[in-house]
Amino acid sequence: MAYETIIVEVEDSVCTIKLNRPEALNALNSHLLGELCDALQAADQNDKVRCIVLTGSAKAFAAGADIKEMSEKSFVDMFLSDFFGEPHRDFMAIRKPIIAAVAGYALGGGCELAMMCDFIIAADNAKFGQPEINLGVIPGMGGTQRLTRFVGKSKAMDMNLTGRFMDAEEAERSGLVSRVVPAKTLLEEAQAIAAKIAEKSMLTTIAIKESVNRSYETTMTEGLLYERRVFHSLFNTEDQKEGMAAFQEKRQAQFRDR
Ligand code: HXC
């Protein structure tokens, strides 16, 4: 499928989606988000794909929602179209793991898009921020909600109220990103991590994604019960038998998603 604002490559079992609006530092407009969701849904349905990497350019993962597209809109336009509500829902419905590989700017909607992924690998030149306050608005895709869960209230308030940028080192220290790697090797490293995940059973991969995400939606007691029940259910799979047999036979497990 030919896209205009993203580049999609499937190599072995990893699908890499690169945001590609260099003239606008990958600002997220409706067209790009529509293409991104189409590509994610295609990857989710493609049996060959087992993990997804979402990346941008060396200068910008994404510099936010497209200010030029939004600037003339009224409240009624935004409210009735539920602006970016649909791509947000579509993105969050993807079942396979999505790794954000972030270099350069991840600002506003760009930072929010990275946080919608399952985890973030940052290049050492990455800069995260929620500068919407400088535009007279607030974040609309998770910058006050996910960021607060990830880095805590104090830093989330600081980032949102001042609009300052957080560098990769601070982002790692604060729990926003899982690893920082040299900018030059970012994509390579993210794809290697994705390939590692792709070796696991898809049953457990999806179960882990759903269980970790559940921890944001429910109480500890309910979340622990959900986790335990999913854990129990995996004993009805061939992959559990294979994984545990392989350990005892001191060999690599061969998972078949059964
Ligand atoms: C539209 C953008 C853009 C954006 C950059 N560009 N960010 N266009 N929307 N968010 C365009 C610029 O207009 C310019 O195009 C080109 O990209 C290069 O940008 P420069 O500003 O010339 O580059 P530089 O000086 O290096 O500065 C980089 C930057 C700056 C610090 C990232 O571009 C910046 O502050 N951008 C806006 C960041 C921001 O406020 N994001 C939040 C958006 S609101 P031209 O054609 O002029 O050369 C948001 C709400 C989300 O995200 C809500 C979701 C529901």
Short mmCIF file of C-alpha atoms and ligand atoms in Angstrom, two decimals:
data_model
loop_
_atom_site.label_atom_id
_atom_site.label_comp_id
_atom_site.label_asym_id
_atom_site.label_seq_id
_atom_site.Cartn_x
_atom_site.Cartn_y
_atom_site.Cartn_z
CA MET A 1 0.00 0.00 0.00
CA ALA A 2 1.42 3.42 -0.97
CA TYR A 3 1.25 6.07 1.73
CA GLU A 4 2.09 9.76 1.43
CA THR A 5 3.06 10.68 4.98
CA ILE A 6 4.53 7.47 6.36
CA ILE A 7 6.96 4.80 5.15
CA VAL A 8 6.20 1.20 6.07
CA GLU A 9 8.67 -1.66 5.88
CA VAL A 10 8.22 -5.24 6.98
CA GLU A 11 11.44 -7.15 7.48
CA ASP A 12 11.28 -10.63 8.95
CA SER A 13 8.70 -10.29 11.69
CA VAL A 14 9.16 -6.60 12.48
CA CYS A 15 7.10 -3.84 10.88
CA THR A 16 8.78 -0.43 10.98
CA ILE A 17 6.60 2.62 10.41
CA LYS A 18 8.44 5.90 9.84
CA LEU A 19 6.57 9.19 10.08
CA ASN A 20 7.52 11.12 6.96
CA ARG A 21 6.51 14.78 6.81
CA PRO A 22 10.02 16.25 7.00
CA GLU A 23 8.87 19.70 5.87
CA ALA A 24 6.74 19.98 9.03
CA LEU A 25 8.94 18.02 11.48
CA ASN A 26 6.38 15.20 11.24
CA ALA A 27 3.58 17.35 12.63
CA LEU A 28 0.53 15.13 13.03
CA ASN A 29 -2.32 16.08 10.74
CA SER A 30 -5.50 14.09 10.14
CA HIS A 31 -4.11 12.57 6.95
CA LEU A 32 -0.96 11.29 8.64
CA LEU A 33 -2.86 9.87 11.61
CA GLY A 34 -5.32 8.17 9.24
CA GLU A 35 -2.46 6.58 7.30
CA LEU A 36 -0.70 5.61 10.52
CA CYS A 37 -3.80 3.85 11.86
CA ASP A 38 -4.34 2.06 8.52
CA ALA A 39 -0.74 0.83 8.58
CA LEU A 40 -0.99 -0.26 12.22
CA GLN A 41 -4.21 -2.17 11.56
CA ALA A 42 -2.60 -3.85 8.54
CA ALA A 43 0.40 -4.83 10.67
CA ASP A 44 -1.87 -6.11 13.42
CA GLN A 45 -3.68 -8.34 10.91
CA ASN A 46 -0.52 -9.50 9.11
CA ASP A 47 0.44 -12.90 10.55
CA LYS A 48 4.04 -12.33 9.53
CA VAL A 49 4.35 -9.23 11.76
CA ARG A 50 5.00 -9.88 15.45
CA CYS A 51 6.20 -6.49 16.70
CA ILE A 52 5.96 -2.90 15.43
CA VAL A 53 8.49 -0.05 15.64
CA LEU A 54 7.21 3.51 15.23
CA THR A 55 9.84 6.13 14.48
CA GLY A 56 10.38 9.57 12.96
CA SER A 57 13.42 11.35 11.56
CA ALA A 58 16.76 12.17 13.16
CA LYS A 59 15.46 15.68 13.92
CA ALA A 60 11.91 14.93 15.01
CA PHE A 61 9.80 12.01 16.07
CA ALA A 62 6.90 14.48 15.76
CA ALA A 63 6.74 18.18 16.68
CA GLY A 64 3.11 17.92 17.73
CA ALA A 65 -0.30 18.09 16.19
CA ASP A 66 -0.29 20.21 13.04
CA ILE A 67 -0.82 23.76 14.27
CA LYS A 68 -1.63 24.97 10.73
CA GLU A 69 -4.46 22.43 10.44
CA MET A 70 -5.91 23.35 13.85
CA SER A 71 -5.44 27.10 14.08
CA GLU A 72 -8.71 28.23 12.43
CA LYS A 73 -10.93 25.59 13.96
CA SER A 74 -13.72 26.51 16.38
CA PHE A 75 -14.82 24.70 19.51
CA VAL A 76 -17.78 23.33 17.57
CA ASP A 77 -15.48 21.95 14.82
CA MET A 78 -13.23 20.28 17.39
CA PHE A 79 -16.05 18.96 19.55
CA LEU A 80 -18.31 17.62 16.81
CA SER A 81 -15.45 15.94 14.95
CA ASP A 82 -14.09 14.67 18.28
CA PHE A 83 -10.71 15.83 16.97
CA PHE A 84 -8.15 13.00 17.09
CA GLY A 85 -10.57 10.86 19.16
CA GLU A 86 -10.91 8.27 16.42
CA PRO A 87 -7.19 7.81 15.66
CA HIS A 88 -6.54 7.62 19.39
CA ARG A 89 -9.11 4.84 19.78
CA ASP A 90 -7.82 3.01 16.68
CA PHE A 91 -4.23 3.24 17.91
CA MET A 92 -5.09 1.94 21.36
CA ALA A 93 -6.93 -1.06 19.85
CA ILE A 94 -3.72 -2.47 18.30
CA ARG A 95 -2.92 -5.77 20.02
CA LYS A 96 0.68 -6.31 18.93
CA PRO A 97 3.46 -4.51 20.81
CA ILE A 98 4.48 -1.10 19.48
CA ILE A 99 7.89 0.36 20.36
CA ALA A 100 8.42 4.11 19.90
CA ALA A 101 11.95 4.88 18.69
CA VAL A 102 12.29 8.59 19.40
CA ALA A 103 15.02 10.89 18.10
CA GLY A 104 14.86 14.68 18.24
CA TYR A 105 11.63 16.44 19.11
CA ALA A 106 8.66 14.58 20.59
CA LEU A 107 6.47 17.54 21.47
CA GLY A 108 2.78 17.97 22.20
CA GLY A 109 0.90 15.33 20.21
CA GLY A 110 4.31 13.83 19.31
CA CYS A 111 5.11 13.16 22.97
CA GLU A 112 1.57 11.87 23.42
CA LEU A 113 1.92 9.55 20.41
CA ALA A 114 5.16 8.16 21.85
CA MET A 115 3.41 7.56 25.18
CA MET A 116 0.57 5.72 23.40
CA CYS A 117 3.17 3.14 22.30
CA ASP A 118 4.00 0.28 24.67
CA PHE A 119 7.40 1.64 25.54
CA ILE A 120 9.82 4.28 24.37
CA ILE A 121 13.46 3.90 23.34
CA ALA A 122 15.05 7.35 23.14
CA ALA A 123 18.04 8.55 21.17
CA ASP A 124 20.46 10.61 23.23
CA ASN A 125 19.30 13.74 21.34
CA ALA A 126 15.58 13.20 22.12
CA LYS A 127 13.58 16.06 23.58
CA PHE A 128 10.15 15.54 25.09
CA GLY A 129 7.69 18.30 25.92
CA GLN A 130 4.09 19.42 26.23
CA PRO A 131 4.36 23.01 25.00
CA GLU A 132 0.62 23.39 24.26
CA ILE A 133 0.40 26.03 26.99
CA ASN A 134 2.37 28.36 24.70
CA LEU A 135 -0.40 28.02 22.09
CA GLY A 136 -3.22 28.79 24.50
CA VAL A 137 -4.44 25.20 24.71
CA ILE A 138 -3.72 22.05 26.71
CA PRO A 139 -2.71 18.56 25.54
CA GLY A 140 -5.53 16.54 23.99
CA MET A 141 -4.15 13.01 23.62
CA GLY A 142 -2.71 12.12 27.01
CA GLY A 143 -0.20 14.84 27.98
CA THR A 144 -1.97 15.61 31.24
CA GLN A 145 -3.00 11.99 31.89
CA ARG A 146 -0.39 9.48 30.66
CA LEU A 147 2.53 11.81 31.37
CA THR A 148 1.34 12.23 34.98
CA ARG A 149 1.15 8.44 35.43
CA PHE A 150 4.60 8.01 33.89
CA VAL A 151 6.63 10.78 35.54
CA GLY A 152 4.46 11.77 38.52
CA LYS A 153 2.50 14.91 39.30
CA SER A 154 5.36 17.27 40.00
CA LYS A 155 7.21 16.75 36.71
CA ALA A 156 3.96 16.54 34.72
CA MET A 157 2.83 19.88 36.15
CA ASP A 158 6.27 21.38 35.50
CA MET A 159 6.31 20.14 31.87
CA ASN A 160 2.72 21.18 31.14
CA LEU A 161 2.77 24.52 32.96
CA THR A 162 6.14 25.75 31.70
CA GLY A 163 6.19 23.98 28.34
CA ARG A 164 9.86 23.16 28.89
CA PHE A 165 11.54 20.26 27.14
CA MET A 166 12.95 17.21 28.94
CA ASP A 167 16.11 15.68 27.51
CA ALA A 168 16.66 11.95 27.07
CA GLU A 169 18.66 11.56 30.26
CA GLU A 170 15.95 13.20 32.38
CA ALA A 171 13.27 11.21 30.53
CA GLU A 172 14.98 7.95 31.42
CA ARG A 173 15.55 9.02 35.02
CA SER A 174 11.86 9.95 35.28
CA GLY A 175 10.53 6.69 33.86
CA LEU A 176 9.20 8.15 30.61
CA VAL A 177 11.55 6.09 28.47
CA SER A 178 12.90 2.61 29.03
CA ARG A 179 16.35 3.04 27.48
CA VAL A 180 18.56 5.73 25.95
CA VAL A 181 20.82 4.78 23.04
CA PRO A 182 23.15 6.70 20.72
CA ALA A 183 21.16 8.58 18.03
CA LYS A 184 23.11 6.84 15.26
CA THR A 185 22.02 3.36 16.31
CA LEU A 186 18.47 4.15 17.50
CA LEU A 187 16.52 2.41 14.76
CA GLU A 188 18.86 -0.57 14.64
CA GLU A 189 18.58 -1.05 18.40
CA ALA A 190 14.79 -0.62 18.44
CA GLN A 191 14.46 -3.16 15.62
CA ALA A 192 16.74 -5.59 17.47
CA ILE A 193 14.56 -5.26 20.58
CA ALA A 194 11.46 -5.80 18.42
CA ALA A 195 13.06 -8.90 16.87
CA LYS A 196 13.70 -10.25 20.36
CA ILE A 197 10.04 -9.74 21.31
CA ALA A 198 9.01 -11.33 18.00
CA GLU A 199 10.67 -14.59 19.12
CA LYS A 200 8.22 -14.96 22.01
CA SER A 201 4.81 -16.58 21.85
CA MET A 202 2.23 -14.14 20.52
CA LEU A 203 -0.14 -15.50 23.17
CA THR A 204 2.08 -14.27 25.97
CA THR A 205 3.03 -11.05 24.19
CA ILE A 206 -0.59 -9.99 23.84
CA ALA A 207 -1.42 -11.23 27.36
CA ILE A 208 1.38 -9.09 28.80
CA LYS A 209 0.36 -6.00 26.82
CA GLU A 210 -3.24 -6.36 27.99
CA SER A 211 -2.27 -7.07 31.59
CA VAL A 212 0.19 -4.18 31.96
CA ASN A 213 -2.31 -1.80 30.34
CA ARG A 214 -4.96 -3.10 32.70
CA SER A 215 -2.92 -1.75 35.61
CA TYR A 216 -3.78 1.76 34.44
CA GLU A 217 -7.49 1.07 34.29
CA THR A 218 -8.30 -0.75 37.51
CA THR A 219 -7.53 -1.24 41.21
CA MET A 220 -4.51 -3.27 42.38
CA THR A 221 -6.75 -6.09 43.67
CA GLU A 222 -8.68 -6.37 40.40
CA GLY A 223 -5.49 -6.02 38.36
CA LEU A 224 -3.76 -8.78 40.33
CA LEU A 225 -6.77 -11.06 39.92
CA TYR A 226 -6.86 -10.34 36.17
CA GLU A 227 -3.12 -11.09 35.94
CA ARG A 228 -3.47 -14.34 37.90
CA ARG A 229 -6.39 -15.55 35.79
CA VAL A 230 -4.51 -14.81 32.56
CA PHE A 231 -1.47 -16.58 34.03
CA HIS A 232 -3.66 -19.62 34.81
CA SER A 233 -5.20 -19.59 31.32
CA LEU A 234 -1.79 -19.82 29.65
CA PHE A 235 -1.42 -23.32 31.12
CA ASN A 236 -3.94 -24.37 28.49
CA THR A 237 -1.46 -23.58 25.69
CA GLU A 238 1.14 -25.63 23.85
CA ASP A 239 3.55 -22.70 24.17
CA GLN A 240 3.56 -22.99 27.96
CA LYS A 241 4.41 -26.71 27.66
CA GLU A 242 7.08 -25.94 25.07
CA GLY A 243 8.57 -23.02 27.05
CA MET A 244 8.88 -25.02 30.25
CA ALA A 245 10.13 -28.16 28.48
CA ALA A 246 12.76 -26.12 26.60
CA PHE A 247 14.04 -24.68 29.87
CA GLN A 248 14.48 -28.14 31.36
CA GLU A 249 16.06 -29.53 28.20
CA LYS A 250 18.42 -26.49 28.12
CA ARG A 251 17.41 -25.45 24.60
CA GLN A 252 15.75 -22.49 22.90
CA ALA A 253 11.94 -22.66 22.97
CA GLN A 254 10.16 -22.93 19.62
CA PHE A 255 6.86 -21.13 20.11
CA ARG A 256 3.98 -21.75 17.71
CA ASP A 257 1.33 -19.39 19.07
CA ARG A 258 -0.79 -22.37 20.07
C1 HXC B 1 2.81 22.56 12.07
C2 HXC B 1 5.06 22.65 12.36
C3 HXC B 1 4.95 22.17 13.68
C4 HXC B 1 3.65 21.87 14.15
C5 HXC B 1 7.02 22.53 13.29
N1 HXC B 1 6.38 22.85 12.16
N2 HXC B 1 6.18 22.11 14.23
N3 HXC B 1 4.00 22.83 11.57
N4 HXC B 1 2.61 22.08 13.31
N5 HXC B 1 3.42 21.36 15.37
C6 HXC B 1 6.94 23.36 10.90
C7 HXC B 1 7.37 24.81 11.03
O1 HXC B 1 6.26 25.66 10.86
C8 HXC B 1 8.35 24.90 9.89
O2 HXC B 1 7.67 25.00 8.66
C9 HXC B 1 9.02 23.53 9.90
O3 HXC B 1 8.12 22.67 10.60
C10 HXC B 1 10.33 23.54 10.67
O4 HXC B 1 10.11 24.08 11.94
P1 HXC B 1 11.00 25.26 12.58
O5 HXC B 1 10.21 25.88 13.66
O6 HXC B 1 11.51 26.17 11.50
O7 HXC B 1 12.24 24.42 13.15
P2 HXC B 1 13.13 24.78 14.42
O8 HXC B 1 13.47 26.24 14.44
O9 HXC B 1 14.24 23.80 14.40
O10 HXC B 1 12.20 24.54 15.71
C11 HXC B 1 11.77 23.22 15.99
C12 HXC B 1 10.62 23.25 17.06
C13 HXC B 1 9.51 24.22 16.57
C14 HXC B 1 11.18 23.71 18.39
C15 HXC B 1 10.10 21.83 17.19
O11 HXC B 1 9.15 23.88 15.23
C16 HXC B 1 8.28 24.18 17.41
O12 HXC B 1 8.21 24.78 18.49
N6 HXC B 1 7.21 23.57 16.89
C17 HXC B 1 5.91 23.54 17.53
C18 HXC B 1 5.90 22.62 18.73
C19 HXC B 1 4.54 22.61 19.41
O13 HXC B 1 4.08 23.68 19.89
N7 HXC B 1 3.89 21.46 19.45
C20 HXC B 1 2.56 21.32 20.06
C21 HXC B 1 1.48 21.46 19.01
S1 HXC B 1 -0.12 21.38 19.72
P3 HXC B 1 7.75 26.34 7.75
O14 HXC B 1 6.91 25.98 6.57
O15 HXC B 1 7.24 27.43 8.58
O16 HXC B 1 9.20 26.45 7.43
C22 HXC B 1 -0.40 19.76 19.98
C23 HXC B 1 -1.73 19.41 20.57
C24 HXC B 1 -1.98 17.93 20.56
O17 HXC B 1 0.40 18.94 19.70
C25 HXC B 1 -3.44 17.62 20.77
C26 HXC B 1 -3.86 16.27 20.21
C27 HXC B 1 -5.36 16.05 20.21
#
